[in-house]
CSV table of C-alpha atoms in Angstrom, one decimal:
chain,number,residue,atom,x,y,z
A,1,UNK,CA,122.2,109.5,86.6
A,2,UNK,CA,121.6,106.7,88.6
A,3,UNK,CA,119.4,106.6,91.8
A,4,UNK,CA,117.5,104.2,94.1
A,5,UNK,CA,113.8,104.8,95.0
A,6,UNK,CA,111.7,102.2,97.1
A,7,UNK,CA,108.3,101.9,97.5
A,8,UNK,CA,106.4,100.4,99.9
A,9,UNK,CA,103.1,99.8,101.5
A,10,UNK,CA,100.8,97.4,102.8
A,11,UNK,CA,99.4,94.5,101.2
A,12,UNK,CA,97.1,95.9,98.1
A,13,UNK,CA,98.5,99.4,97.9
A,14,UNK,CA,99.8,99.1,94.4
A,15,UNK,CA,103.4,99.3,95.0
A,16,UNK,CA,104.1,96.6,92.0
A,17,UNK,CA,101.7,98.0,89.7
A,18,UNK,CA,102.9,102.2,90.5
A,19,UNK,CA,106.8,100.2,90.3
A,20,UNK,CA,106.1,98.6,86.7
A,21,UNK,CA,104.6,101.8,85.7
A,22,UNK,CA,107.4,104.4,86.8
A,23,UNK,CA,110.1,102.4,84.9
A,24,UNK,CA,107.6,102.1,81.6
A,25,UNK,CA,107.6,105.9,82.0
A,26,UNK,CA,111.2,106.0,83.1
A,27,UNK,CA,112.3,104.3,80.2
A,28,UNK,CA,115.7,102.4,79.7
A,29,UNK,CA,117.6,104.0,82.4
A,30,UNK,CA,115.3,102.5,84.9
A,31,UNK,CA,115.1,98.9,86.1
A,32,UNK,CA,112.6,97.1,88.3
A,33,UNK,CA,113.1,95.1,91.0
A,34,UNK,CA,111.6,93.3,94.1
A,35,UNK,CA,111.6,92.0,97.2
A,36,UNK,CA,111.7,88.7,97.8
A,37,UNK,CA,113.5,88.7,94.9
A,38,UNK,CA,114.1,85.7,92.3
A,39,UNK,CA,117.3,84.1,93.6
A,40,UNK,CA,117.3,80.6,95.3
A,41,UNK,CA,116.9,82.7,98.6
A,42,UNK,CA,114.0,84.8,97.8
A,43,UNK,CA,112.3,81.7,96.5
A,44,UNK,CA,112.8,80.0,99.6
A,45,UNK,CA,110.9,83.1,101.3
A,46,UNK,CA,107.8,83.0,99.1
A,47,UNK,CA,107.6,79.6,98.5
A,48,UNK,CA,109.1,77.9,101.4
A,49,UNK,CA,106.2,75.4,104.1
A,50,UNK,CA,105.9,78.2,106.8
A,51,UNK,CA,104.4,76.0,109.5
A,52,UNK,CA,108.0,74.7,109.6
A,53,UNK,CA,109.5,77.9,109.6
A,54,UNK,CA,109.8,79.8,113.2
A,55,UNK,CA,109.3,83.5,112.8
A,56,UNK,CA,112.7,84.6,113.9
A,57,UNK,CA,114.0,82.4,110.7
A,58,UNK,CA,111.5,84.1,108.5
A,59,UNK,CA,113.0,87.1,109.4
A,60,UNK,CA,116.2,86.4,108.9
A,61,UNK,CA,115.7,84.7,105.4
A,62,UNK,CA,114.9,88.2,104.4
A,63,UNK,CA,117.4,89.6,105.4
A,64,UNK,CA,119.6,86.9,103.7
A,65,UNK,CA,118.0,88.0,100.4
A,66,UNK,CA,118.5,91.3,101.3
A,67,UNK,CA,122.0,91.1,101.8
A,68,UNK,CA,122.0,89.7,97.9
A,69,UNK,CA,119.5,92.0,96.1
A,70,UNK,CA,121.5,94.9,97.9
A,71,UNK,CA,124.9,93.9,96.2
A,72,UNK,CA,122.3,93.6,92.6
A,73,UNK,CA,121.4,97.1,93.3
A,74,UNK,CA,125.2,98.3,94.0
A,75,UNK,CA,126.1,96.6,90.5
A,76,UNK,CA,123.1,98.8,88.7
A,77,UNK,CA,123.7,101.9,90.1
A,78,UNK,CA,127.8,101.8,89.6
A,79,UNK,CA,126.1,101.2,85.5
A,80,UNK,CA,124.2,104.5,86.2
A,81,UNK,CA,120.5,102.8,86.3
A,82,UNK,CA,117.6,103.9,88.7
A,83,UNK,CA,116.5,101.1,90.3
A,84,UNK,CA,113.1,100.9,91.1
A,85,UNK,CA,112.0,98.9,93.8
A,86,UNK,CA,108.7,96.7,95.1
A,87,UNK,CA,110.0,96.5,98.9
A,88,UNK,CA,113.2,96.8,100.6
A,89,UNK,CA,114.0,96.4,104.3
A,90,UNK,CA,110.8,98.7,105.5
A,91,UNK,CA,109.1,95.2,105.0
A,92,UNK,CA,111.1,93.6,106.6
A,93,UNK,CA,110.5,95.9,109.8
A,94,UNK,CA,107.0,96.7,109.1
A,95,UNK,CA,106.2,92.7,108.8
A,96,UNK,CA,108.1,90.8,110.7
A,97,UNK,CA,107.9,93.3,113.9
A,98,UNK,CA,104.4,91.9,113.8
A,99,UNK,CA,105.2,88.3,113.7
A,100,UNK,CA,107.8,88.9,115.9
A,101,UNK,CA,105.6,90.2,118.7
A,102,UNK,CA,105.0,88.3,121.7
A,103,UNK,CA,108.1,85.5,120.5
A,104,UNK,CA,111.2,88.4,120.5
A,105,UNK,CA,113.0,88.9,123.8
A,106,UNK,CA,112.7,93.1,123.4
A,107,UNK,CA,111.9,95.2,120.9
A,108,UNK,CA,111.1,93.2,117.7
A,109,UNK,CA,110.5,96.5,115.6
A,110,UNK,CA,114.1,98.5,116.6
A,111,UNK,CA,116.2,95.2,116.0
A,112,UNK,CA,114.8,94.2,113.1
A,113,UNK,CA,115.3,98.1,111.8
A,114,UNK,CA,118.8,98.4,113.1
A,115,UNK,CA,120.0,95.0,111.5
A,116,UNK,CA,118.6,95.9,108.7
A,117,UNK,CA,120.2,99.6,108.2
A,118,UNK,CA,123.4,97.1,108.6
A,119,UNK,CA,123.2,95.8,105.5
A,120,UNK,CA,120.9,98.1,103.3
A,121,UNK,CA,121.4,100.7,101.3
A,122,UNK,CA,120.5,104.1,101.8
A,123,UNK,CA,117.4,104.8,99.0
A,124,UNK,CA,117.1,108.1,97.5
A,125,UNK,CA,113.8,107.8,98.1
A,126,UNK,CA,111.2,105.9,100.0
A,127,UNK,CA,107.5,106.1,99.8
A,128,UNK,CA,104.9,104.4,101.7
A,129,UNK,CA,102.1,104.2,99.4
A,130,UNK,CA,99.3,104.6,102.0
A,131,UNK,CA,96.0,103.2,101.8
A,132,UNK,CA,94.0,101.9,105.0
A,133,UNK,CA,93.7,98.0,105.5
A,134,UNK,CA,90.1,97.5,104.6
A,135,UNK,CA,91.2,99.2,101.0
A,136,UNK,CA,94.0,96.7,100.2
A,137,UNK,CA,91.8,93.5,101.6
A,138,UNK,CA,89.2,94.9,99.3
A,139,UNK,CA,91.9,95.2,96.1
A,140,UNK,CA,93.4,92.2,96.8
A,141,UNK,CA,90.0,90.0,97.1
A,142,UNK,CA,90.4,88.5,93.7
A,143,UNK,CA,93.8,87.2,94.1
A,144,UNK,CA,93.6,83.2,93.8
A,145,UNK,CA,95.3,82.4,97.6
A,146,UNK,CA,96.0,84.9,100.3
A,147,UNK,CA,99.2,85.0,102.0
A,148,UNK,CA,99.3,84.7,105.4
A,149,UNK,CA,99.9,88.7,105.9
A,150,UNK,CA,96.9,89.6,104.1
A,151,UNK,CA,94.2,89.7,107.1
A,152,UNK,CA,93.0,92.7,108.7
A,153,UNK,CA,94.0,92.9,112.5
A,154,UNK,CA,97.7,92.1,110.7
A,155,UNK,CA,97.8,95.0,108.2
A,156,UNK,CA,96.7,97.2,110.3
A,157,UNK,CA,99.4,96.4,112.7
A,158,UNK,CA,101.5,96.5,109.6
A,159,UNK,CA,100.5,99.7,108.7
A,160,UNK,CA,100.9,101.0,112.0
A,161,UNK,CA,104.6,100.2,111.7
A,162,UNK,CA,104.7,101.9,108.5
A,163,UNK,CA,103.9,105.1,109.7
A,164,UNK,CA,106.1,104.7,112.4
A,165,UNK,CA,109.0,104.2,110.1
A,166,UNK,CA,108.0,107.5,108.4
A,167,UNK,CA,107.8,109.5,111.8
A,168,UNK,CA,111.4,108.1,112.7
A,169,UNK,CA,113.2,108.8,109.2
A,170,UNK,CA,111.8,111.9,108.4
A,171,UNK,CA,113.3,111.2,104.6
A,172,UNK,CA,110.4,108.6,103.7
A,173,UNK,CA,107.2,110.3,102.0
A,174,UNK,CA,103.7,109.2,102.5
A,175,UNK,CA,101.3,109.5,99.5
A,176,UNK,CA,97.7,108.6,99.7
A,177,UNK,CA,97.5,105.9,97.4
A,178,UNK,CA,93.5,105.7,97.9
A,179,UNK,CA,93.2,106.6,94.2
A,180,UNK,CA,93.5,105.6,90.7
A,181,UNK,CA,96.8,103.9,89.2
A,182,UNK,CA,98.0,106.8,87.4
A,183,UNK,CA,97.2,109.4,89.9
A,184,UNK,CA,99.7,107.8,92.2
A,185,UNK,CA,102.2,106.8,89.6
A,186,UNK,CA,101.9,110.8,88.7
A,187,UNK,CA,102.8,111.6,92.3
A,188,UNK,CA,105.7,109.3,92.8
A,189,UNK,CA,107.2,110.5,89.4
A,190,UNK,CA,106.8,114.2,90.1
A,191,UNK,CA,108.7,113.4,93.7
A,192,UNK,CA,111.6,111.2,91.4
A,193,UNK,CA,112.0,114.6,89.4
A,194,UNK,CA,112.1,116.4,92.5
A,195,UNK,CA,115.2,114.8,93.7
A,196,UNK,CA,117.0,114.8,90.5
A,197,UNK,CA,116.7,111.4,90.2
């Protein structure tokens, strides 16, 4: 049976290590996947000189990838996988409504959702793995470089964002993901066998 679930979060929340996990436990049916993802495009995202990047392109580089990793996702769920994904277009919202503020003419947040729902995909499931700011600066300390969204004022902002997503699509599930690996891995696998998934 196929399905799509997406997980998402701040910076440091553990949505890579709970995604790697659920598919180990999954097994073969399951496949892992992420945003940015590894084409040319995605590349261009993570890698690309930001200071000669304006925000609004940012943005929209994205949702370029987006637009490819959502036709990936179509071709593994018409072959029955569950596709298991490290960000989808909640990032995109949650993120780049942030950067977006103060340089958008209107509402950053309810553009970048509603071009977004243009070209996503419906998950079967979304959860925020939840953890507040100071937690995921703390987790993510000993990475060698910190990307330019990993600072406080921004994740909390970015958090913020989060939450409001999952007030306004009453479909996403928040999980405190304030504790150990497996605890949280535990939780989002009991809510994939919830849903049939």
């Amino acid at each position: 049976m196929s399905g799509f679930v997406v997980l998402e979060g701040i910076d440091g929340c553990g949505k890579s290590s709970v995604a790697k996990l659920l598919v180990e436990r999954i097994g073969k049916r399951a496949v892992f996947t992420r945003e940015p993802t590894d084409s040319w495009i995605g590349r261009a995202v993570r890698e690309g000189d930001k200071r000669e990047l304006s925000h609004y392109v940012d943005a929209l580089l994205f949702m370029a990838d987006r637009a490819q990793h959502t036709q990936e996702i179509s071709k593994l769920l018409r072959r029955g996988k569950l596709v298991i994904s490290d960000r989808y277009y909640h990032s995109t919202v949650a993120y780049q409504a942030v950067c977006l503020k103060g340089v958008f003419k209107g509402d950053a947040f309810r553009w970048l959702l509603e071009a977004n729902l243009k070209i996503s995909l419906e998950p079967d499931l979304t959860v925020i793995l939840d953890i507040p700011p100071e937690l995921g600066l703390k987790r993510i300390k000993g990475r060698s470089k910190l990307s330019r969204f990993e600072r406080l004022a921004f994740l909390r902002q970015v958090r913020a964002n989060y939450l409001k997503l999952a007030r306004l699509d009453k479909t996403i599930v928040r999980i405190d993901a304030s504790e150990d690996l497996e605890s949280v891995t535990d939780a989002v696998l009991e809510l994939v066998k919830e849903r049939n998934l």
